Structures are given as C-alpha cells and as structure tokens.
Short mmCIF file of C-alpha atoms in Angstrom, two decimals:
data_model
loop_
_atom_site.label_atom_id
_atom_site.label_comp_id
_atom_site.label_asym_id
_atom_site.label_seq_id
_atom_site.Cartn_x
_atom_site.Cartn_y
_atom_site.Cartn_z
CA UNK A 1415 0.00 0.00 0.00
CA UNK A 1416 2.93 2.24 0.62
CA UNK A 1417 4.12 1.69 -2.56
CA UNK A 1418 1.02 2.25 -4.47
CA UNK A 1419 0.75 5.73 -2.20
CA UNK A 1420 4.20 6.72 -3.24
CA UNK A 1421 3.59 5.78 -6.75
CA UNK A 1422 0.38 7.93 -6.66
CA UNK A 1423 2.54 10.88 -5.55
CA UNK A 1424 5.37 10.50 -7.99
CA UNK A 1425 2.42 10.38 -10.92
CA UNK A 1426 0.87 14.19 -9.63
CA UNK A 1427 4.27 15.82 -9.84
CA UNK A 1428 5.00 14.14 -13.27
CA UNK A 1429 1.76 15.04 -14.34
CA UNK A 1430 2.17 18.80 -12.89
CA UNK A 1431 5.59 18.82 -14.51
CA UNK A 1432 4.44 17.74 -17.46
CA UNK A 1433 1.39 20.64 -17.95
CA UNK A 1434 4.41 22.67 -17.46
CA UNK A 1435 6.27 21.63 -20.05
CA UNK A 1436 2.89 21.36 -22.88
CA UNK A 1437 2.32 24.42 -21.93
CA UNK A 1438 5.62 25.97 -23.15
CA UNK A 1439 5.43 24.12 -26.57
CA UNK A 1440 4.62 26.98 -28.43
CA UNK A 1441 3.67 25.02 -31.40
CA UNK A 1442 1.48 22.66 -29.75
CA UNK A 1443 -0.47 25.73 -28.49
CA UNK A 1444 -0.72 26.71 -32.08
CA UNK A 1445 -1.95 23.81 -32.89
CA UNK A 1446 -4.72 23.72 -30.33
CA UNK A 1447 -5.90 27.22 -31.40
CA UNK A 1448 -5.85 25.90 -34.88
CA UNK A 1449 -8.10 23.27 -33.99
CA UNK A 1450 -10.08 24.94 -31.72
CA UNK A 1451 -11.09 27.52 -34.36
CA UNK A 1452 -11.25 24.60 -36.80
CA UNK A 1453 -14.01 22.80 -35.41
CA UNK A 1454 -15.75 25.50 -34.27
CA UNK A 1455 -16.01 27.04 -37.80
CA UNK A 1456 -17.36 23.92 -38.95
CA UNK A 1457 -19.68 23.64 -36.25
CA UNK A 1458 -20.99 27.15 -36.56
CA UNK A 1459 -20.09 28.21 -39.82
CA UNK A 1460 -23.04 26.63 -41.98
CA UNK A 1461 -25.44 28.40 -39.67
CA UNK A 1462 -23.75 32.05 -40.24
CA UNK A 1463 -23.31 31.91 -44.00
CA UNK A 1464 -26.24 33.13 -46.21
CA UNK A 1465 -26.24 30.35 -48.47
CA UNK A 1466 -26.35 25.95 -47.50
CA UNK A 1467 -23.89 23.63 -48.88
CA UNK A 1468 -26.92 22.35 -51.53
CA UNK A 1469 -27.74 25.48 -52.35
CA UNK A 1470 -27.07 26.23 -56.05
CA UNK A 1471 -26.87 29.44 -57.79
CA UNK A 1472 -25.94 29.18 -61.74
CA UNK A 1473 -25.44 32.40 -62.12
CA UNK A 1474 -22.52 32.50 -59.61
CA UNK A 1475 -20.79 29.86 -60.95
CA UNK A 1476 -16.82 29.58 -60.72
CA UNK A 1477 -17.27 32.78 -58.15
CA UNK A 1478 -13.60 33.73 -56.96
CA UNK A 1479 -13.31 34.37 -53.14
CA UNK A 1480 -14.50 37.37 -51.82
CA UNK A 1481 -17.14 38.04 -54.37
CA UNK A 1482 -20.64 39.59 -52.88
CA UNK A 1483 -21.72 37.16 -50.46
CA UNK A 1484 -19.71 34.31 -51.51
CA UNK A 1485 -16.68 35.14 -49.31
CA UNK A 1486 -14.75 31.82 -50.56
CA UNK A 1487 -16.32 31.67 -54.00
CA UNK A 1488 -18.39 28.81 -55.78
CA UNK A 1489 -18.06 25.87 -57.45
CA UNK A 1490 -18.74 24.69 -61.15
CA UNK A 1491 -22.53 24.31 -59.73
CA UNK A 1492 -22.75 27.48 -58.21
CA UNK A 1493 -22.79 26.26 -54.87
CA UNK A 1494 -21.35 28.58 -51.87
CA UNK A 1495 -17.33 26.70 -51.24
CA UNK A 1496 -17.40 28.01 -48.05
CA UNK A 1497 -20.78 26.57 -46.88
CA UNK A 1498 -19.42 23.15 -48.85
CA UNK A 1499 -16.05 23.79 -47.02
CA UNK A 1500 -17.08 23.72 -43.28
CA UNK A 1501 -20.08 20.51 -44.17
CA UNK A 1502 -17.15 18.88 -45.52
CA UNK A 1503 -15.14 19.47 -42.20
CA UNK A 1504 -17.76 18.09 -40.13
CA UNK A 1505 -17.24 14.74 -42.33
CA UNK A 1506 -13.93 14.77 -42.17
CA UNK A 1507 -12.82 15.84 -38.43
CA UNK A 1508 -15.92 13.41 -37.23
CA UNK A 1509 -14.19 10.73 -39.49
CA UNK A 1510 -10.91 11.17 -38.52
CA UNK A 1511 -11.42 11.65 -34.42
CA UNK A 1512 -14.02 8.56 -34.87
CA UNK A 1513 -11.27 6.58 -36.32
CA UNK A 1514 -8.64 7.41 -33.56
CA UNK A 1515 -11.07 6.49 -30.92
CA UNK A 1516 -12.06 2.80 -32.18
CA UNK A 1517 -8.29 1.85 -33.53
CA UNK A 1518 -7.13 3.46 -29.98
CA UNK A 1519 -9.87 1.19 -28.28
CA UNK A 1520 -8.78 -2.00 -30.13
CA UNK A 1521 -5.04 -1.06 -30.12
CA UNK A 1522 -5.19 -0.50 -26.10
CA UNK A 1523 -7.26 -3.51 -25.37
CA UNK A 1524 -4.89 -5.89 -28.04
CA UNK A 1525 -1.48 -3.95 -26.49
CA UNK A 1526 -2.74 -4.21 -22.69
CA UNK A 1527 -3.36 -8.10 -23.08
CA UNK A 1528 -0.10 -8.99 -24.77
CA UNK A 1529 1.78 -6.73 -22.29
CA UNK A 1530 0.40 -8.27 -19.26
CA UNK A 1531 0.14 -11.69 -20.28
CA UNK A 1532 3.14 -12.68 -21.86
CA UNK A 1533 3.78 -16.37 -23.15
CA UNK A 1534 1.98 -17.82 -25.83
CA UNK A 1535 -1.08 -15.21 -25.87
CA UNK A 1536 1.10 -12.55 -25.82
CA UNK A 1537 3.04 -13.87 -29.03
CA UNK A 1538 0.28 -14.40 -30.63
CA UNK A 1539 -1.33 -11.45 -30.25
CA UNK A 1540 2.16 -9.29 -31.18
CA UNK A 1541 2.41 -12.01 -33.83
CA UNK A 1542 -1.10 -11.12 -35.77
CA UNK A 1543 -0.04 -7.17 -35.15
CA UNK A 1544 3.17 -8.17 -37.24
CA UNK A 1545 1.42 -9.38 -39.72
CA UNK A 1546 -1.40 -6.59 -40.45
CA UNK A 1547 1.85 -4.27 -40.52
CA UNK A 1548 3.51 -6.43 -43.21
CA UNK A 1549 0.49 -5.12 -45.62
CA UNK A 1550 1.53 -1.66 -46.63
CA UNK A 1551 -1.31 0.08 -45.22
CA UNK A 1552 -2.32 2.50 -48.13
CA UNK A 1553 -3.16 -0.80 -50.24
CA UNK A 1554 -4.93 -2.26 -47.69
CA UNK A 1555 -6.88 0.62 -46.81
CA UNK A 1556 -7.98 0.75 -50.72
CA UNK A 1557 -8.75 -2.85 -51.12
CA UNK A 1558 -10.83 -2.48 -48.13
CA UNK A 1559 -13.06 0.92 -49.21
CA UNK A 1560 -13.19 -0.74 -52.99
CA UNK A 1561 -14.87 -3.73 -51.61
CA UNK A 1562 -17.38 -2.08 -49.47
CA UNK A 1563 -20.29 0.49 -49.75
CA UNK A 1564 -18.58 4.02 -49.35
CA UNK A 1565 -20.13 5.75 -46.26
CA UNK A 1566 -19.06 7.56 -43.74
CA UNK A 1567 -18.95 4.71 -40.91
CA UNK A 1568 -17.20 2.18 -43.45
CA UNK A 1569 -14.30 4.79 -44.18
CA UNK A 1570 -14.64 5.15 -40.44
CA UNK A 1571 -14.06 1.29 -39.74
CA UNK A 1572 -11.36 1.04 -42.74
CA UNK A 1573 -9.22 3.74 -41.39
CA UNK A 1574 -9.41 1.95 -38.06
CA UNK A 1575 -8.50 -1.92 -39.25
CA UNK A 1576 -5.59 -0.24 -40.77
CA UNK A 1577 -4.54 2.00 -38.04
CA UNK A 1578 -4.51 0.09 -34.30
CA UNK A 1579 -1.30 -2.07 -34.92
CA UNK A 1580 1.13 0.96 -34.27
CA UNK A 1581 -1.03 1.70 -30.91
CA UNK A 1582 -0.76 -2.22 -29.65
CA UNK A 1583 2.73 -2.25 -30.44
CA UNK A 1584 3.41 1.06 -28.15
CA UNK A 1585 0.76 0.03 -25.28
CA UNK A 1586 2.59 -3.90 -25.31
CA UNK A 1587 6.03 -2.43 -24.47
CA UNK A 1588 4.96 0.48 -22.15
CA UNK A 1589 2.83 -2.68 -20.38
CA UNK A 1590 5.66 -4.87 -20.23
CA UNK A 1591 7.79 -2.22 -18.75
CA UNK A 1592 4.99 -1.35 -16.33
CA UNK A 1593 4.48 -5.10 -15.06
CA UNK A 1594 7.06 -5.42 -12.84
CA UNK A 1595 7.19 -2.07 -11.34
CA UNK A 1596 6.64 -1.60 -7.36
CA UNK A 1597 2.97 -0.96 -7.61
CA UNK A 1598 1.92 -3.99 -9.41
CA UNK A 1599 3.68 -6.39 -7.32
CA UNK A 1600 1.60 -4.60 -4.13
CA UNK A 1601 -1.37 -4.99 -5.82
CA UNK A 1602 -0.82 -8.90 -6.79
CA UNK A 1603 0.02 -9.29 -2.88
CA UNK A 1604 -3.02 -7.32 -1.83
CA UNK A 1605 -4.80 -10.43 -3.92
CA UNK A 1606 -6.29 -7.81 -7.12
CA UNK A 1607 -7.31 -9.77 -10.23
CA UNK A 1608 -5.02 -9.80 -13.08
CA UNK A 1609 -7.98 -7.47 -14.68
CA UNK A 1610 -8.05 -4.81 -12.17
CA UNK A 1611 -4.00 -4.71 -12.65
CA UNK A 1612 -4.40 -4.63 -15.66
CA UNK A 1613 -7.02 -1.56 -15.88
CA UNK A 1614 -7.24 -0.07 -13.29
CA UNK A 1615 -3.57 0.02 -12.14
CA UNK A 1616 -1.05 -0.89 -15.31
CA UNK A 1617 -2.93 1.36 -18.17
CA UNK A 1618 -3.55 4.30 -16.27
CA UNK A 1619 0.14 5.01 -15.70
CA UNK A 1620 0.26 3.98 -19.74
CA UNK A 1621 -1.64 6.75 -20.98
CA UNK A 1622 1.06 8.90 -21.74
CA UNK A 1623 2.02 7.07 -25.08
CA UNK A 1624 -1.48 6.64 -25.80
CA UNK A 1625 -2.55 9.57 -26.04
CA UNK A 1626 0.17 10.92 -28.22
CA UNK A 1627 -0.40 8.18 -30.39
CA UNK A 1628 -3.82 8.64 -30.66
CA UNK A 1629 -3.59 12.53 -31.69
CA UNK A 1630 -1.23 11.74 -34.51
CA UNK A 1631 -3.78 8.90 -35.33
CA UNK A 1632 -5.74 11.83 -35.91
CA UNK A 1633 -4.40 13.30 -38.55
CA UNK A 1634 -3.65 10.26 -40.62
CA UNK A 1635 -7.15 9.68 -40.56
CA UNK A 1636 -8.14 12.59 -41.67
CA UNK A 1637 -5.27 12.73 -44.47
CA UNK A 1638 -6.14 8.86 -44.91
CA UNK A 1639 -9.88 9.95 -45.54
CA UNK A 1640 -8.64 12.68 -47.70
CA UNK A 1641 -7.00 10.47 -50.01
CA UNK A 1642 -10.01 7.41 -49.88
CA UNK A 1643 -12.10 10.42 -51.14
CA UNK A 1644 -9.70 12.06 -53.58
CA UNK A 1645 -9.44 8.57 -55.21
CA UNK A 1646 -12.85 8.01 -55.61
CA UNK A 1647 -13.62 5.02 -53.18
CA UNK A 1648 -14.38 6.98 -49.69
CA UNK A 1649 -17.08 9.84 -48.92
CA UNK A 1650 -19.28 10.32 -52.05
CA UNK A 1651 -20.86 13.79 -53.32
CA UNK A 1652 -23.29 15.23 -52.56
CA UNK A 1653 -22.13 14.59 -48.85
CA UNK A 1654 -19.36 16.61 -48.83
CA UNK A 1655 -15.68 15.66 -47.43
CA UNK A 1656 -12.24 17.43 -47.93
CA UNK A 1657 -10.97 14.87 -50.10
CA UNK A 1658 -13.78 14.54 -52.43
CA UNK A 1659 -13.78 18.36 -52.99
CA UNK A 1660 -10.09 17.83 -54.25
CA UNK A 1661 -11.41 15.71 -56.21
CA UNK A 1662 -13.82 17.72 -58.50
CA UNK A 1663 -11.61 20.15 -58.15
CA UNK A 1664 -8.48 18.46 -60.08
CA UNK A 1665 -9.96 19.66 -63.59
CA UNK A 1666 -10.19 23.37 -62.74
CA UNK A 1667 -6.89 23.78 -61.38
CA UNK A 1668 -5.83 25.85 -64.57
CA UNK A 1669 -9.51 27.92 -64.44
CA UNK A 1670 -10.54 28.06 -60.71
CA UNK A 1671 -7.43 26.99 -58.57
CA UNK A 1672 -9.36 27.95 -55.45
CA UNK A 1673 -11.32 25.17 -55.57
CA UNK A 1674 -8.04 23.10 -54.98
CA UNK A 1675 -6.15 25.21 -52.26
CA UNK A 1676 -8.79 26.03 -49.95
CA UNK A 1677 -10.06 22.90 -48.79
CA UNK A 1678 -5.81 21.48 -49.54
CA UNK A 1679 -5.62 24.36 -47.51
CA UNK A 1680 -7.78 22.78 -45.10
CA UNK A 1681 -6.37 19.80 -44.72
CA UNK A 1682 -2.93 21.13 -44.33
CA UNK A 1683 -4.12 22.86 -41.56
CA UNK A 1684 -6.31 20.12 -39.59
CA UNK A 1685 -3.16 17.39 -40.37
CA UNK A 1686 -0.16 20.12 -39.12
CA UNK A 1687 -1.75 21.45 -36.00
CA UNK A 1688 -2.79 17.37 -34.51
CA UNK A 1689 1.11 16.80 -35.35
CA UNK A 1690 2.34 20.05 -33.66
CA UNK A 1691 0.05 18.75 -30.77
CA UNK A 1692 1.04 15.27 -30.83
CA UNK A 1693 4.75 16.49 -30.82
CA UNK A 1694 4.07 18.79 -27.63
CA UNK A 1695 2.40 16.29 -25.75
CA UNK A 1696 5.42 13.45 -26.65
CA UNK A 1697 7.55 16.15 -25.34
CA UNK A 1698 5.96 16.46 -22.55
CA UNK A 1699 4.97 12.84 -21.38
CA UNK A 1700 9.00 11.49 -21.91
CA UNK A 1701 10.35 11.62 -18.89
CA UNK A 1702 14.00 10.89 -19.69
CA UNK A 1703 14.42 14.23 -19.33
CA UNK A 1704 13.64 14.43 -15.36
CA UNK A 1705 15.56 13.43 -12.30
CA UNK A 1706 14.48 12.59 -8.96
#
C-alpha cells in the first residue's frame, strides 16, 4: 500500500511537470488554437453563411473568393465553397477523431493483453499485429473501401482496421515495462485480479504514449480519408468531405485553382496542427528528461 501511495505521488508531480512543459510548446499551443477555431467554424459556420452547402446558384458559378456574399467563391454548380467547405469538415474531423477512438480502443485492449500476459497469448497477439503491418497500409486501406459500400462509418471502420497495430505495439512495451514495477507487485500481494492490474492500475500510468499516439492517429485519418475520397472510393458527393472536394476540383486547377487550395488548404491545416500537438504532448509525457 505504501508503494502504491508513493507511486500515486510521484504520478501528480509528473503530471504537474508535465502541464508545465505542454504548456511551453509553443507550437502545440498553435496547434490547439488551430483546432479549436477549426471545429468550431465547422460547427458554426453553416449556420452564419447566407447560403447551405446544396444550395445552387448558376449564375454564380466559378465565383472567386470574396465576391458579394460568396466570401470563398463557388463551385462549377454554383454552390457557396465556403458553406461546402465547413459541411465537408464536419465529415472529415468526425471521421478522422471517430477513427482514432475505435483503432485506440482496439489497439489498447490488443497492447494491454499482450503486455500483461506474456507467453503464448502474448506472441500471438504481437504475432497477428506483425502481420497486419507487413500489408503496406495505403493498399490495404484501398482494397478495403473498394470492396465495401462508401459511407461515412465504413471509411470510419477502414481507417481503423488499418490503423490500431502501431497503438498495440506502443501500449505492449509500455505494459511490459509497467508489469514489474513496485505498484503492481503490491497490488498482486493485496490479492487484485489480473484485470483490475491490468485496468485499473497498469494502463492508467500507460496513458502517456497513448494519447500521443492517438492525436497523430488523428491526422492520418483525416489525411487517410482525404485520399479514400480524392481517389474516388471513400465519402461520395453530394455529402461533402475534404478529399472529395479535391477531387472535383483536379480539372479546374488551370480555371478556378481555389477550388483546390482552400479545402488542400484545409487539410494542411487540420493534419499540421494534430502533429504540432502530438509532438508537444510526446515532449511532454517522456520523462527521460527528469531526475528525482
């Protein structure tokens, strides 16, 4: 019980120490603000703008930005690109945070077991994450959306079958690290089930490396969505995603290059900021960098 007490301490000065040191990663702030204004432009914006993403005007069409009430233009229909623009963000942001959270789950619960357990069950399990990595992922991630009906919750799952192997791998060695620490021997002698070690004392003090890896999980799904859509095989118009506005976009570039660089520019911006956070937070969470 001592141990676990001490333990317990140790953790709220890391933590404290460690909201210390986010906090001075200027680019991770950056890229909180980014996202912050991100999402709530795409949650608010559709309501503020005078026109809906379906709406279509003819006689706007091909609109540059800025032009009467268009304030990012239109598109070869005539439809407002900004209206389109912050629809298509809702996709794509719900897409790629849904995608982090179920290849996370899976990942954690896969990484946790393997960890813990050891022996056969734990080579097994690190064995079948071996093998879904020896698939380069892009492939797999297009054989996947080509064989299945393109909606938002199958680009959703895709993204996810293709994504939890890196998160079991990091989870399995930060578990197996973890195991034989202090705290987990006092809680075997205090008789607590292998599942309460494992949950309720092991993957709490794991959460560091999972949540880094599940912001930069992030923004490959939403760049992974981007390219499902750009291809062809992921979000289909009208419903409107980033990637599938590339898309229609690819044959104007010469005429209309707007309709290319703002939702790129979109993109760019959504993928950079979850890395500059992800980066801040690994900074952070290591803890090489301390002494006791």
């Amino acid at each position: 019980m001592t141990a676990i007490v001490a333990h317990s301490r140790r953790e709220r000065w890391w933590n404290s120490r460690a909201a210390r040191r986010f906090m001075g990663h200027h680019l991770a702030l950056i890229g909180i603000v980014m996202i912050a204004l991100l999402t709530l432009a795409c949650v608010l914006g559709p309501y503020l703008l005078p026109y809906d993403s379906l709406y279509i005007d003819l006689r706007a069409r091909f609109a540059p930005p800025f032009t009467g009430h268009h304030y990012l233009g239109t598109d070869p229909l005539g439809r407002d690109l900004a209206a389109r623009l912050f629809m298509a963000g809702r996709v794509s942001l719900l897409v790629g945070f849904s995608a982090m959270l179920l290849s996370t789950l899976i990942g954690t619960l896969v990484g946790v077991l393997a960890g813990y357990r050891g022996g056969w069950i734990g080579t097994t399990l690190m064995r079948t994450v071996d093998g879904f990595l020896s698939f380069p992922s892009i492939f797999l991630v297009l054989a996947l959306a080509a064989a299945l009906k393109p909606s938002p919750i199958m680009i959703t799952v895709v993204i996810a079958a293709t994504s939890w192997m890196e998160v079991a791998r990091i989870v399995e060695a930060e578990v197996r690290s973890l195991r034989e620490r202090e705290f987990v021997q006092a809680g075997r002698m205090l008789g607590l089930s292998g599942t309460h070690i494992m949950f309720r004392e092991i993957l709490p003090n794991a959460m560091g490396p999972i949540i880094v890896a599940a912001t930069l999980t992030v923004a490959r799904a939403i760049l992974m969505e981007a390219y499902i859509s750009f291809l062809g095989y992921g979000i289909q118009p009208p419903l409107p995603s980033w990637g599938n506005m590339l898309n229609g976009a690819q044959q104007y570039l010469g005429t209309a290059p707007w309709l290319a660089i703002i939702p790129g520019a979109a993109i760019t911006i959504a993928v950079t900021s979850f890395n500059f956070i992800g980066d801040g937070l690994r900074d952070a969470l290591d803890v090489r960098g301390d002494h006791t």
